[in-house]
Coordinates of C-alpha atoms in Angstrom, one line a residue:
X938 CA -10.4 -9.9 -9.8
X939 CA -7.2 -11.4 -8.3
X940 CA -6.1 -12.6 -11.8
X941 CA -6.9 -9.1 -13.2
X942 CA -4.7 -7.5 -10.6
X943 CA -1.9 -10.0 -11.2
X944 CA -2.2 -9.2 -14.9
X945 CA -2.0 -5.5 -14.4
X946 CA 1.0 -5.9 -12.1
X947 CA 2.7 -8.2 -14.6
X948 CA 2.0 -5.9 -17.5
X949 CA 3.4 -2.8 -15.8
X950 CA 7.2 -2.6 -16.1
X951 CA 7.7 -0.1 -13.3
X952 CA 5.6 -2.2 -10.9
X953 CA 7.5 -5.4 -11.8
X954 CA 10.8 -3.6 -11.3
X955 CA 9.6 -2.5 -7.9
X956 CA 8.5 -6.0 -6.9
X957 CA 11.7 -7.5 -8.0
X958 CA 13.7 -5.0 -6.0
X959 CA 11.6 -5.6 -2.9
X960 CA 12.0 -9.4 -3.4
X961 CA 15.8 -8.9 -3.3
X962 CA 15.5 -7.6 0.3
X963 CA 14.7 -11.2 1.2
X964 CA 12.4 -10.2 4.0
X965 CA 10.2 -13.0 5.3
X966 CA 6.9 -11.0 5.2
X967 CA 6.7 -7.9 2.9
X968 CA 4.8 -6.4 0.1
X969 CA 4.1 -3.3 -1.9
X970 CA 0.7 -1.9 -0.9
X971 CA -1.7 0.9 -0.5
X972 CA -1.4 3.8 -3.0
X973 CA 0.9 2.1 -5.5
X974 CA -1.7 -0.7 -6.0
X975 CA -4.7 1.7 -5.9
X976 CA -3.2 4.0 -8.5
X977 CA -2.2 1.1 -10.8
X978 CA -5.8 -0.3 -10.8
X979 CA -7.7 3.0 -10.9
X980 CA -5.5 4.3 -13.7
X981 CA -6.1 1.2 -15.7
X982 CA -9.9 1.3 -15.1
X983 CA -9.9 4.9 -16.3
X984 CA -7.8 4.0 -19.4
X985 CA -4.9 6.3 -18.6
X986 CA -1.8 5.9 -20.7
X987 CA 0.3 7.9 -18.2
X988 CA 0.3 6.6 -14.7
X989 CA -0.7 8.9 -11.8
X990 CA 2.3 10.3 -9.9
X991 CA 3.1 8.5 -6.7
X992 CA 4.2 10.3 -3.6
X993 CA 5.7 7.0 -2.5
X994 CA 5.8 3.3 -3.1
X995 CA 4.8 1.8 0.2
X996 CA 6.9 -1.2 1.2
X997 CA 5.3 -2.8 4.2
X998 CA 7.0 -5.6 6.1
X999 CA 6.7 -7.3 9.4
X1000 CA 9.7 -8.0 11.6
X1001 CA 8.9 -8.0 15.4
X1002 CA 12.5 -9.0 16.1
X1003 CA 14.0 -5.8 14.8
X1004 CA 12.0 -2.6 15.6
X1005 CA 15.0 -0.3 15.2
X1006 CA 14.0 2.7 13.0
X1007 CA 17.4 2.7 11.3
X1008 CA 16.5 -0.7 9.8
X1009 CA 13.7 0.9 7.7
X1010 CA 16.2 3.5 6.6
X1011 CA 18.8 0.9 5.6
X1012 CA 16.1 -1.0 3.6
X1013 CA 15.0 2.1 1.8
X1014 CA 18.6 3.0 0.9
X1015 CA 19.1 -0.6 -0.4
X1016 CA 16.0 -0.2 -2.5
X1017 CA 17.2 3.1 -3.8
X1018 CA 20.4 1.3 -4.9
X1019 CA 18.5 -1.6 -6.5
X1020 CA 16.0 0.5 -8.3
X1021 CA 17.0 4.2 -8.3
X1022 CA 14.5 7.0 -9.0
X1023 CA 11.6 5.3 -7.3
X1024 CA 9.9 7.1 -4.3
X1025 CA 10.5 4.3 -1.8
X1026 CA 8.8 4.4 1.7
X1027 CA 9.6 1.5 4.0
X1028 CA 7.7 0.7 7.2
X1029 CA 8.0 -2.2 9.6
X1030 CA 4.3 -2.8 10.5
X1031 CA 5.4 -4.6 13.7
X1032 CA 6.5 -1.2 15.1
X1033 CA 3.6 1.0 14.1
X1034 CA 2.2 1.1 17.6
X1035 CA 5.5 2.8 18.8
X1036 CA 4.9 6.0 16.7
X1037 CA 1.2 6.0 15.9
X1038 CA 0.1 8.0 19.0
X1039 CA 2.6 10.8 18.4
X1040 CA 1.5 11.0 14.7
X1041 CA -2.3 10.5 15.0
X1042 CA -3.0 11.5 18.6
X1043 CA -4.2 8.1 20.0
X1044 CA -2.5 4.9 21.0
X1045 CA -3.1 1.6 19.2
X1046 CA -2.3 -2.0 20.0
X1047 CA 0.7 -3.8 18.3
X1048 CA -0.1 -5.6 15.1
X1049 CA 0.4 -9.3 14.9
X1050 CA 1.4 -9.9 11.3
X1051 CA 1.6 -8.3 7.9
X1052 CA -1.9 -9.5 7.1
X1053 CA -3.1 -7.9 10.4
X1054 CA -1.4 -4.7 9.4
X1055 CA -3.0 -4.5 6.0
X1056 CA -6.4 -5.2 7.5
X1057 CA -5.9 -2.0 9.6
X1058 CA -5.1 0.3 6.7
X1059 CA -7.5 3.3 6.5
X1060 CA -9.9 2.3 3.7
X1061 CA -10.8 -1.0 2.2
X1062 CA -9.8 -0.1 -1.4
X1063 CA -6.1 0.4 -0.3
X1064 CA -6.0 -2.5 2.1
X1065 CA -4.2 -4.6 -0.5
X1066 CA -0.6 -5.7 -0.8
X1067 CA 1.2 -7.4 -3.6
X1068 CA 4.5 -9.4 -3.5
X1069 CA 6.5 -11.9 -5.5
X1070 CA 6.8 -15.4 -4.2
X1071 CA 10.2 -17.2 -4.4
X1072 CA 9.0 -18.9 -7.6
X1073 CA 8.2 -15.6 -9.2
X1074 CA 4.5 -15.8 -8.9
X1075 CA 2.6 -12.6 -8.0
X1076 CA 0.7 -13.0 -4.7
X1077 CA -1.9 -10.8 -3.2
X1078 CA -2.9 -10.0 0.4
X1079 CA -6.4 -8.5 0.5
X1080 CA -8.1 -9.2 3.8
X1081 CA -11.3 -7.5 2.6
X1082 CA -11.1 -8.7 -1.0
X1083 CA -10.7 -6.6 -4.1
X1084 CA -14.3 -5.5 -4.7
X1085 CA -13.8 -1.9 -3.4
X1086 CA -10.5 -1.5 -5.3
X1087 CA -12.0 -2.6 -8.6
X1088 CA -15.3 -0.9 -8.1
X1089 CA -13.5 2.3 -7.2
X1090 CA -15.3 2.6 -3.9
X1091 CA -13.7 4.4 -1.0
X1092 CA -15.0 3.4 2.4
X1093 CA -13.6 4.0 5.8
X1094 CA -12.0 1.0 7.5
X1095 CA -12.6 1.8 11.2
X1096 CA -10.1 -0.8 12.5
X1097 CA -7.4 1.8 13.2
X1098 CA -7.9 5.3 11.8
X1099 CA -10.4 7.6 13.3
X1100 CA -13.3 9.3 11.4
X1101 CA -11.4 12.6 11.5
X1102 CA -8.2 10.9 10.2
X1103 CA -10.3 9.3 7.4
X1104 CA -11.8 12.7 6.5
X1105 CA -8.3 14.2 6.2
X1106 CA -7.2 11.3 4.1
X1107 CA -10.0 11.8 1.7
X1108 CA -8.8 15.3 1.0
X1109 CA -5.2 14.3 0.7
X1110 CA -5.4 11.1 -1.3
X1111 CA -8.5 11.0 -3.4
X1112 CA -8.6 13.2 -6.5
X1113 CA -12.0 12.9 -8.0
X1114 CA -10.9 15.1 -10.9
X1115 CA -8.1 12.6 -11.6
X1116 CA -10.4 9.6 -11.1
X1117 CA -13.9 10.8 -11.8
X1118 CA -15.5 7.4 -11.5
X1119 CA -14.7 7.1 -7.8
X1120 CA -17.5 6.7 -5.3
X1121 CA -16.5 8.1 -2.0
X1122 CA -18.4 7.3 1.2
X1123 CA -17.8 9.9 3.8

């Protein structure tokens, strides 16, 4: 499945442009993850010619040495200059614990790495990140593997998001009319 994901990424011009732009940020630990990867795979598995609209392209990175929110803004602005017209969203996973309680209503512990962050994402199918290595190879971070993503199975990852948060996410993110072959576990 990893080779299939690499092939899908490599064969998708907009995704490769996005990865190349992110690589130019020269961050030590970053990836494109979540919905951008999910939509790419599910659209391909459904045989769609036109990709699903993305509300954002999630760029996750980990920099515990700089938790200033304006850094995320500066990186997003840089991405907008490098690859305009893409809906960039940039988040330093090292600082998630600083805003999580205000947004979701409960406190969480600091994350330890980008891999730790991805392992905490709300469902297993979207707990996947993709990045370009310095040599141009496409690499994947998938702490739970790629089975749920390629089997179009949506299951709650209880590491960080509550059951209520997961239920809200199902309504907001998973369009069974768009992707009728999804299996959603509530």
